[in-house]
């Protein structure tokens, strides 16, 4: 119960940040992470796509102690697709990750589905 309440509180704080800067990839990434943890994969996918649309390749982002890049966002999208049962979509994302970052552990795992 405490974890669920904490996630809801974190989402409210991040939503307030989104009002100040709706084009921030950090806001969308963090909201995607919260949805992922709450097993809301469709909503998580939407947020991760929004985050990816607002990032630049090769750039690293940081918010509330979370550090991520475009490849990390792709990995999260792939994990969402895997949990939704879209193995082919998850594998395709894994292959895309491995093409740019051969040692990425999630990318390798997804590409081997």
Short mmCIF file of N, CA, C and O in Angstrom, two decimals:
data_model
loop_
_atom_site.label_atom_id
_atom_site.label_comp_id
_atom_site.label_asym_id
_atom_site.label_seq_id
_atom_site.Cartn_x
_atom_site.Cartn_y
_atom_site.Cartn_z
N UNK A 1 0.83 -1.19 0.00
CA UNK A 1 0.00 0.00 0.00
C UNK A 1 0.88 1.25 0.00
O UNK A 1 0.60 2.20 -0.72
N UNK A 2 1.94 1.22 0.79
CA UNK A 2 2.84 2.37 0.86
C UNK A 2 3.50 2.62 -0.50
O UNK A 2 3.60 3.77 -0.94
N UNK A 3 3.91 1.56 -1.18
CA UNK A 3 4.53 1.71 -2.49
C UNK A 3 3.56 2.31 -3.50
O UNK A 3 3.93 3.20 -4.27
N UNK A 4 2.34 1.84 -3.49
CA UNK A 4 1.33 2.35 -4.42
C UNK A 4 1.07 3.83 -4.15
O UNK A 4 1.01 4.65 -5.07
N UNK A 5 0.94 4.18 -2.88
CA UNK A 5 0.73 5.59 -2.52
C UNK A 5 1.93 6.44 -2.92
O UNK A 5 1.76 7.57 -3.39
N UNK A 6 3.12 5.91 -2.74
CA UNK A 6 4.33 6.65 -3.12
C UNK A 6 4.40 6.89 -4.62
O UNK A 6 4.78 7.97 -5.08
N UNK A 7 4.02 5.88 -5.40
CA UNK A 7 4.01 6.04 -6.85
C UNK A 7 2.98 7.08 -7.29
O UNK A 7 3.24 7.88 -8.18
N UNK A 8 1.82 7.06 -6.64
CA UNK A 8 0.79 8.06 -6.97
C UNK A 8 1.28 9.47 -6.63
O UNK A 8 1.07 10.41 -7.40
N UNK A 9 1.94 9.60 -5.51
CA UNK A 9 2.48 10.91 -5.10
C UNK A 9 3.57 11.36 -6.08
O UNK A 9 3.60 12.52 -6.48
N UNK A 10 4.44 10.45 -6.46
CA UNK A 10 5.49 10.79 -7.42
C UNK A 10 4.88 11.21 -8.75
O UNK A 10 5.34 12.18 -9.37
N UNK A 11 3.84 10.52 -9.18
CA UNK A 11 3.19 10.87 -10.45
C UNK A 11 2.58 12.26 -10.37
O UNK A 11 2.66 13.03 -11.34
N UNK A 12 2.01 12.61 -9.24
CA UNK A 12 1.44 13.95 -9.09
C UNK A 12 2.52 15.02 -9.17
O UNK A 12 2.33 16.06 -9.81
N UNK A 13 3.67 14.77 -8.56
CA UNK A 13 4.78 15.73 -8.60
C UNK A 13 5.28 15.88 -10.04
O UNK A 13 5.53 16.99 -10.51
N UNK A 14 5.43 14.76 -10.72
CA UNK A 14 5.91 14.79 -12.11
C UNK A 14 4.90 15.47 -13.01
O UNK A 14 5.27 16.23 -13.91
N UNK A 15 3.62 15.24 -12.76
CA UNK A 15 2.58 15.90 -13.55
C UNK A 15 2.66 17.42 -13.39
O UNK A 15 2.48 18.17 -14.36
N UNK A 16 2.96 17.90 -12.19
CA UNK A 16 3.14 19.33 -11.97
C UNK A 16 4.33 19.85 -12.78
O UNK A 16 4.28 20.93 -13.35
N UNK A 17 5.38 19.06 -12.83
CA UNK A 17 6.55 19.44 -13.64
C UNK A 17 6.18 19.50 -15.11
O UNK A 17 6.67 20.34 -15.86
N UNK A 18 5.32 18.59 -15.54
CA UNK A 18 4.89 18.54 -16.94
C UNK A 18 4.13 19.81 -17.31
O UNK A 18 4.21 20.27 -18.45
N UNK A 19 3.40 20.37 -16.37
CA UNK A 19 2.67 21.60 -16.64
C UNK A 19 3.63 22.75 -16.90
O UNK A 19 3.35 23.64 -17.71
N UNK A 20 4.77 22.73 -16.24
CA UNK A 20 5.76 23.79 -16.43
C UNK A 20 6.55 23.62 -17.72
O UNK A 20 6.92 24.59 -18.36
N UNK A 21 6.82 22.36 -18.09
CA UNK A 21 7.62 22.08 -19.29
C UNK A 21 7.11 20.82 -19.97
O UNK A 21 7.69 19.74 -19.82
N UNK A 22 6.02 20.92 -20.73
CA UNK A 22 5.40 19.74 -21.33
C UNK A 22 6.27 19.05 -22.39
O UNK A 22 6.02 17.90 -22.73
N UNK A 23 7.27 19.73 -22.91
CA UNK A 23 8.14 19.13 -23.92
C UNK A 23 9.38 18.47 -23.33
O UNK A 23 10.27 18.05 -24.06
N UNK A 24 9.43 18.35 -22.02
CA UNK A 24 10.57 17.75 -21.36
C UNK A 24 10.55 16.23 -21.52
O UNK A 24 9.60 15.57 -21.12
N UNK A 25 11.61 15.65 -22.10
CA UNK A 25 11.65 14.19 -22.20
C UNK A 25 11.73 13.53 -20.83
O UNK A 25 11.22 12.43 -20.63
N UNK A 26 12.33 14.23 -19.86
CA UNK A 26 12.46 13.68 -18.52
C UNK A 26 11.09 13.39 -17.88
O UNK A 26 10.90 12.35 -17.26
N UNK A 27 10.17 14.32 -18.06
CA UNK A 27 8.83 14.16 -17.49
C UNK A 27 8.15 12.93 -18.08
O UNK A 27 7.60 12.10 -17.35
N UNK A 28 8.22 12.80 -19.38
CA UNK A 28 7.55 11.66 -20.03
C UNK A 28 8.22 10.34 -19.67
O UNK A 28 7.54 9.33 -19.44
N UNK A 29 9.55 10.34 -19.59
CA UNK A 29 10.26 9.13 -19.21
C UNK A 29 9.86 8.69 -17.80
O UNK A 29 9.55 7.52 -17.57
N UNK A 30 9.88 9.61 -16.86
CA UNK A 30 9.53 9.27 -15.48
C UNK A 30 8.09 8.80 -15.35
O UNK A 30 7.80 7.85 -14.62
N UNK A 31 7.19 9.43 -16.08
CA UNK A 31 5.80 8.99 -16.04
C UNK A 31 5.67 7.59 -16.66
O UNK A 31 4.90 6.76 -16.18
N UNK A 32 6.47 7.32 -17.69
CA UNK A 32 6.50 5.98 -18.26
C UNK A 32 6.98 4.95 -17.26
O UNK A 32 6.43 3.85 -17.15
N UNK A 33 8.01 5.30 -16.51
CA UNK A 33 8.53 4.40 -15.48
C UNK A 33 7.48 4.10 -14.42
O UNK A 33 7.32 2.96 -13.98
N UNK A 34 6.75 5.12 -13.99
CA UNK A 34 5.71 4.92 -12.99
C UNK A 34 4.61 4.01 -13.53
O UNK A 34 4.18 3.08 -12.85
N UNK A 35 4.18 4.26 -14.75
CA UNK A 35 3.15 3.40 -15.35
C UNK A 35 3.66 1.96 -15.49
O UNK A 35 2.92 1.01 -15.24
N UNK A 36 4.93 1.81 -15.87
CA UNK A 36 5.52 0.49 -15.99
C UNK A 36 5.48 -0.25 -14.66
O UNK A 36 5.08 -1.42 -14.59
N UNK A 37 5.85 0.43 -13.59
CA UNK A 37 5.84 -0.17 -12.26
C UNK A 37 4.44 -0.53 -11.79
O UNK A 37 4.25 -1.45 -11.00
N UNK A 38 3.45 0.20 -12.30
CA UNK A 38 2.06 -0.07 -11.93
C UNK A 38 1.40 -1.05 -12.90
O UNK A 38 0.20 -1.28 -12.83
N UNK A 39 2.19 -1.64 -13.79
CA UNK A 39 1.73 -2.61 -14.77
C UNK A 39 0.68 -2.01 -15.72
O UNK A 39 -0.24 -2.70 -16.16
N UNK A 40 0.84 -0.74 -16.04
CA UNK A 40 -0.02 -0.05 -17.01
C UNK A 40 0.80 0.12 -18.29
O UNK A 40 1.26 1.22 -18.61
N UNK A 41 0.97 -0.99 -19.02
CA UNK A 41 1.91 -1.02 -20.13
C UNK A 41 1.51 -0.11 -21.30
O UNK A 41 2.37 0.52 -21.91
N UNK A 42 0.23 -0.01 -21.60
CA UNK A 42 -0.18 0.87 -22.71
C UNK A 42 0.13 2.32 -22.41
O UNK A 42 0.66 3.04 -23.26
N UNK A 43 -0.16 2.75 -21.19
CA UNK A 43 0.15 4.13 -20.79
C UNK A 43 1.66 4.34 -20.75
O UNK A 43 2.17 5.38 -21.18
N UNK A 44 2.39 3.33 -20.27
CA UNK A 44 3.86 3.43 -20.22
C UNK A 44 4.41 3.60 -21.64
O UNK A 44 5.28 4.44 -21.88
N UNK A 45 3.90 2.81 -22.59
CA UNK A 45 4.34 2.93 -23.98
C UNK A 45 4.12 4.34 -24.51
O UNK A 45 4.99 4.91 -25.18
N UNK A 46 2.95 4.90 -24.23
CA UNK A 46 2.64 6.26 -24.69
C UNK A 46 3.65 7.27 -24.14
O UNK A 46 4.14 8.13 -24.87
N UNK A 47 3.96 7.15 -22.86
CA UNK A 47 4.91 8.09 -22.25
C UNK A 47 6.32 7.88 -22.78
O UNK A 47 7.03 8.85 -23.06
N UNK A 48 6.72 6.62 -22.96
CA UNK A 48 8.06 6.36 -23.49
C UNK A 48 8.19 6.86 -24.94
O UNK A 48 9.22 7.40 -25.32
N UNK A 49 7.13 6.69 -25.73
CA UNK A 49 7.16 7.23 -27.10
C UNK A 49 7.29 8.75 -27.07
O UNK A 49 8.04 9.35 -27.85
N UNK A 50 6.52 9.39 -26.18
CA UNK A 50 6.59 10.85 -26.06
C UNK A 50 7.99 11.29 -25.63
O UNK A 50 8.52 12.29 -26.14
N UNK A 51 8.59 10.54 -24.72
CA UNK A 51 9.96 10.87 -24.28
C UNK A 51 10.93 10.71 -25.44
O UNK A 51 11.78 11.59 -25.67
N UNK A 52 10.80 9.62 -26.17
CA UNK A 52 11.71 9.38 -27.29
C UNK A 52 11.59 10.47 -28.35
O UNK A 52 12.60 10.91 -28.90
N UNK A 53 10.38 10.92 -28.61
CA UNK A 53 10.16 11.97 -29.60
C UNK A 53 10.84 13.28 -29.21
O UNK A 53 11.09 14.12 -30.06
N UNK A 54 11.13 13.44 -27.93
CA UNK A 54 11.69 14.69 -27.44
C UNK A 54 13.19 14.59 -27.11
O UNK A 54 13.76 15.51 -26.54
N UNK A 55 13.80 13.46 -27.46
CA UNK A 55 15.23 13.29 -27.16
C UNK A 55 16.07 13.38 -28.42
O UNK A 55 15.56 13.27 -29.53
N UNK A 56 17.36 13.55 -28.19
CA UNK A 56 18.33 13.55 -29.28
C UNK A 56 19.25 12.35 -29.11
O UNK A 56 19.64 12.01 -27.98
N UNK A 57 19.59 11.73 -30.21
CA UNK A 57 20.47 10.57 -30.18
C UNK A 57 21.83 10.95 -29.59
O UNK A 57 22.39 11.99 -29.91
N UNK A 58 22.33 10.11 -28.69
CA UNK A 58 23.64 10.34 -28.09
C UNK A 58 23.63 11.25 -26.88
O UNK A 58 24.63 11.36 -26.18
N UNK A 59 22.53 11.90 -26.61
CA UNK A 59 22.45 12.80 -25.47
C UNK A 59 21.94 12.04 -24.24
O UNK A 59 21.12 11.13 -24.36
N UNK A 60 22.46 12.39 -23.07
CA UNK A 60 22.07 11.75 -21.81
C UNK A 60 21.21 12.73 -21.02
O UNK A 60 21.51 13.92 -20.94
N UNK A 61 20.14 12.21 -20.42
CA UNK A 61 19.20 13.03 -19.67
C UNK A 61 19.17 12.56 -18.22
O UNK A 61 19.48 11.41 -17.92
N UNK A 62 18.76 13.45 -17.33
CA UNK A 62 18.73 13.12 -15.92
C UNK A 62 17.58 13.86 -15.24
O UNK A 62 17.34 15.04 -15.51
N UNK A 63 16.90 13.14 -14.35
CA UNK A 63 15.84 13.76 -13.55
C UNK A 63 15.60 12.92 -12.30
O UNK A 63 15.47 11.69 -12.38
N UNK A 64 15.58 13.56 -11.16
CA UNK A 64 15.31 12.90 -9.88
C UNK A 64 16.18 11.66 -9.70
O UNK A 64 15.72 10.61 -9.25
N UNK A 65 17.43 11.75 -10.09
CA UNK A 65 18.36 10.65 -9.91
C UNK A 65 18.32 9.58 -10.99
O UNK A 65 19.11 8.64 -10.95
N UNK A 66 17.43 9.70 -11.93
CA UNK A 66 17.35 8.76 -13.04
C UNK A 66 18.13 9.31 -14.23
O UNK A 66 17.90 10.43 -14.65
N UNK A 67 19.05 8.52 -14.74
CA UNK A 67 19.85 8.90 -15.90
C UNK A 67 19.46 7.97 -17.04
O UNK A 67 19.40 6.74 -16.85
N UNK A 68 19.18 8.54 -18.21
CA UNK A 68 18.73 7.72 -19.33
C UNK A 68 19.08 8.38 -20.65
O UNK A 68 19.40 9.56 -20.72
N UNK A 69 19.03 7.57 -21.69
CA UNK A 69 19.28 8.04 -23.05
C UNK A 69 18.19 7.48 -23.96
O UNK A 69 17.31 6.73 -23.50
N UNK A 70 18.27 7.81 -25.23
CA UNK A 70 17.30 7.31 -26.19
C UNK A 70 17.29 5.78 -26.22
O UNK A 70 16.23 5.16 -26.35
N UNK A 71 18.45 5.17 -26.09
CA UNK A 71 18.53 3.70 -26.10
C UNK A 71 17.81 3.12 -24.89
O UNK A 71 17.13 2.10 -24.99
N UNK A 72 17.93 3.77 -23.74
CA UNK A 72 17.22 3.28 -22.55
C UNK A 72 15.71 3.38 -22.72
O UNK A 72 14.97 2.51 -22.26
N UNK A 73 15.27 4.42 -23.38
CA UNK A 73 13.84 4.57 -23.65
C UNK A 73 13.38 3.44 -24.58
O UNK A 73 12.33 2.83 -24.35
N UNK A 74 14.16 3.17 -25.61
CA UNK A 74 13.83 2.05 -26.51
C UNK A 74 13.73 0.74 -25.74
O UNK A 74 12.84 -0.07 -25.98
N UNK A 75 14.67 0.53 -24.82
CA UNK A 75 14.66 -0.70 -24.03
C UNK A 75 13.38 -0.81 -23.21
O UNK A 75 12.76 -1.88 -23.16
N UNK A 76 12.97 0.28 -22.62
CA UNK A 76 11.73 0.26 -21.84
C UNK A 76 10.52 0.00 -22.73
O UNK A 76 9.61 -0.73 -22.35
N UNK A 77 10.52 0.59 -23.93
CA UNK A 77 9.43 0.32 -24.87
C UNK A 77 9.40 -1.16 -25.23
O UNK A 77 8.34 -1.78 -25.30
N UNK A 78 10.58 -1.73 -25.46
CA UNK A 78 10.65 -3.15 -25.79
C UNK A 78 10.13 -4.02 -24.66
O UNK A 78 9.40 -5.01 -24.90
N UNK A 79 10.47 -3.68 -23.43
CA UNK A 79 9.97 -4.45 -22.29
C UNK A 79 8.45 -4.34 -22.16
O UNK A 79 7.78 -5.32 -21.82
N UNK A 80 7.91 -3.16 -22.44
CA UNK A 80 6.45 -3.00 -22.42
C UNK A 80 5.80 -3.90 -23.47
O UNK A 80 4.82 -4.60 -23.17
N UNK A 81 6.36 -3.89 -24.67
CA UNK A 81 5.80 -4.72 -25.73
C UNK A 81 5.88 -6.20 -25.36
O UNK A 81 4.93 -6.96 -25.61
N UNK A 82 6.98 -6.60 -24.76
CA UNK A 82 7.12 -7.99 -24.33
C UNK A 82 6.04 -8.35 -23.32
O UNK A 82 5.39 -9.38 -23.44
N UNK A 83 5.83 -7.49 -22.36
CA UNK A 83 4.80 -7.76 -21.33
C UNK A 83 3.39 -7.75 -21.92
O UNK A 83 2.50 -8.40 -21.39
N UNK A 84 3.20 -7.01 -22.99
CA UNK A 84 1.89 -7.00 -23.66
C UNK A 84 1.71 -8.19 -24.61
O UNK A 84 0.67 -8.34 -25.22
N UNK A 85 2.76 -9.01 -24.73
CA UNK A 85 2.68 -10.19 -25.59
C UNK A 85 3.08 -9.95 -27.03
O UNK A 85 2.93 -10.84 -27.87
N UNK A 86 3.59 -8.77 -27.33
CA UNK A 86 4.03 -8.45 -28.69
C UNK A 86 5.51 -8.80 -28.82
O UNK A 86 6.38 -7.93 -28.80
N UNK A 87 5.78 -10.10 -28.93
CA UNK A 87 7.16 -10.58 -28.94
C UNK A 87 7.90 -10.08 -30.17
O UNK A 87 9.07 -9.68 -30.08
N UNK A 88 7.25 -10.07 -31.31
CA UNK A 88 7.91 -9.61 -32.54
C UNK A 88 8.31 -8.14 -32.44
O UNK A 88 9.41 -7.75 -32.83
N UNK A 89 7.41 -7.31 -31.91
CA UNK A 89 7.73 -5.89 -31.73
C UNK A 89 8.87 -5.69 -30.75
O UNK A 89 9.76 -4.87 -30.98
N UNK A 90 8.86 -6.46 -29.66
CA UNK A 90 9.93 -6.38 -28.66
C UNK A 90 11.26 -6.82 -29.27
O UNK A 90 12.29 -6.18 -29.05
N UNK A 91 11.23 -7.90 -30.05
CA UNK A 91 12.45 -8.40 -30.70
C UNK A 91 12.99 -7.36 -31.68
O UNK A 91 14.20 -7.12 -31.73
N UNK A 92 12.11 -6.74 -32.42
CA UNK A 92 12.53 -5.73 -33.39
C UNK A 92 13.22 -4.55 -32.69
O UNK A 92 14.26 -4.06 -33.16
N UNK A 93 12.67 -4.12 -31.58
CA UNK A 93 13.31 -3.04 -30.82
C UNK A 93 14.65 -3.51 -30.29
O UNK A 93 15.64 -2.77 -30.32
N UNK A 94 14.72 -4.73 -29.80
CA UNK A 94 15.98 -5.28 -29.31
C UNK A 94 17.05 -5.27 -30.39
O UNK A 94 18.20 -4.92 -30.14
N UNK A 95 16.67 -5.66 -31.61
CA UNK A 95 17.62 -5.66 -32.73
C UNK A 95 18.09 -4.25 -33.05
O UNK A 95 19.27 -4.03 -33.35
N UNK A 96 17.18 -3.29 -32.96
CA UNK A 96 17.55 -1.89 -33.20
C UNK A 96 18.54 -1.40 -32.14
O UNK A 96 19.52 -0.72 -32.46
N UNK A 97 18.31 -1.78 -30.90
CA UNK A 97 19.21 -1.38 -29.81
C UNK A 97 20.59 -1.99 -30.03
O UNK A 97 21.61 -1.30 -29.94
N UNK A 98 20.63 -3.29 -30.31
CA UNK A 98 21.90 -4.00 -30.48
C UNK A 98 22.68 -3.45 -31.68
O UNK A 98 23.91 -3.40 -31.65
N UNK A 99 21.97 -3.00 -32.69
CA UNK A 99 22.65 -2.43 -33.86
C UNK A 99 23.46 -1.19 -33.47
O UNK A 99 24.53 -0.95 -34.00
N UNK A 100 22.95 -0.41 -32.53
CA UNK A 100 23.64 0.80 -32.11
C UNK A 100 24.49 0.64 -30.87
O UNK A 100 25.42 1.39 -30.64
N UNK A 101 24.15 -0.36 -30.05
CA UNK A 101 24.85 -0.58 -28.79
C UNK A 101 24.90 -2.10 -28.52
O UNK A 101 24.06 -2.62 -27.77
N UNK A 102 25.85 -2.80 -29.13
CA UNK A 102 25.88 -4.27 -29.08
C UNK A 102 25.94 -4.88 -27.68
O UNK A 102 25.52 -6.01 -27.49
N UNK A 103 26.44 -4.15 -26.71
CA UNK A 103 26.58 -4.69 -25.36
C UNK A 103 25.42 -4.34 -24.42
O UNK A 103 25.47 -4.68 -23.23
N UNK A 104 24.40 -3.69 -24.93
CA UNK A 104 23.27 -3.30 -24.08
C UNK A 104 22.53 -4.57 -23.64
O UNK A 104 22.00 -5.30 -24.47
N UNK A 105 22.48 -4.85 -22.32
CA UNK A 105 21.92 -6.12 -21.86
C UNK A 105 20.44 -6.32 -22.19
O UNK A 105 20.03 -7.41 -22.56
N UNK A 106 19.64 -5.28 -22.05
CA UNK A 106 18.21 -5.41 -22.36
C UNK A 106 18.02 -5.58 -23.85
O UNK A 106 17.21 -6.40 -24.30
N UNK A 107 18.78 -4.82 -24.65
CA UNK A 107 18.70 -4.95 -26.10
C UNK A 107 19.04 -6.36 -26.55
O UNK A 107 18.34 -6.94 -27.39
N UNK A 108 20.07 -6.93 -25.96
CA UNK A 108 20.46 -8.30 -26.33
C UNK A 108 19.39 -9.30 -25.92
O UNK A 108 19.06 -10.21 -26.68
N UNK A 109 18.84 -9.13 -24.72
CA UNK A 109 17.79 -10.04 -24.25
C UNK A 109 16.56 -9.96 -25.16
O UNK A 109 15.99 -10.99 -25.54
N UNK A 110 16.15 -8.75 -25.51
CA UNK A 110 14.99 -8.58 -26.38
C UNK A 110 15.24 -9.15 -27.77
O UNK A 110 14.36 -9.77 -28.37
N UNK A 111 16.43 -8.93 -28.30
CA UNK A 111 16.72 -9.42 -29.66
C UNK A 111 16.75 -10.94 -29.73
O UNK A 111 16.62 -11.50 -30.81
N UNK A 112 16.91 -11.59 -28.59
CA UNK A 112 16.95 -13.05 -28.56
C UNK A 112 15.61 -13.69 -28.20
O UNK A 112 15.55 -14.90 -27.94
N UNK A 113 14.56 -12.92 -28.18
CA UNK A 113 13.23 -13.48 -27.85
C UNK A 113 12.78 -14.43 -28.94
O UNK A 113 13.04 -14.31 -30.08
#
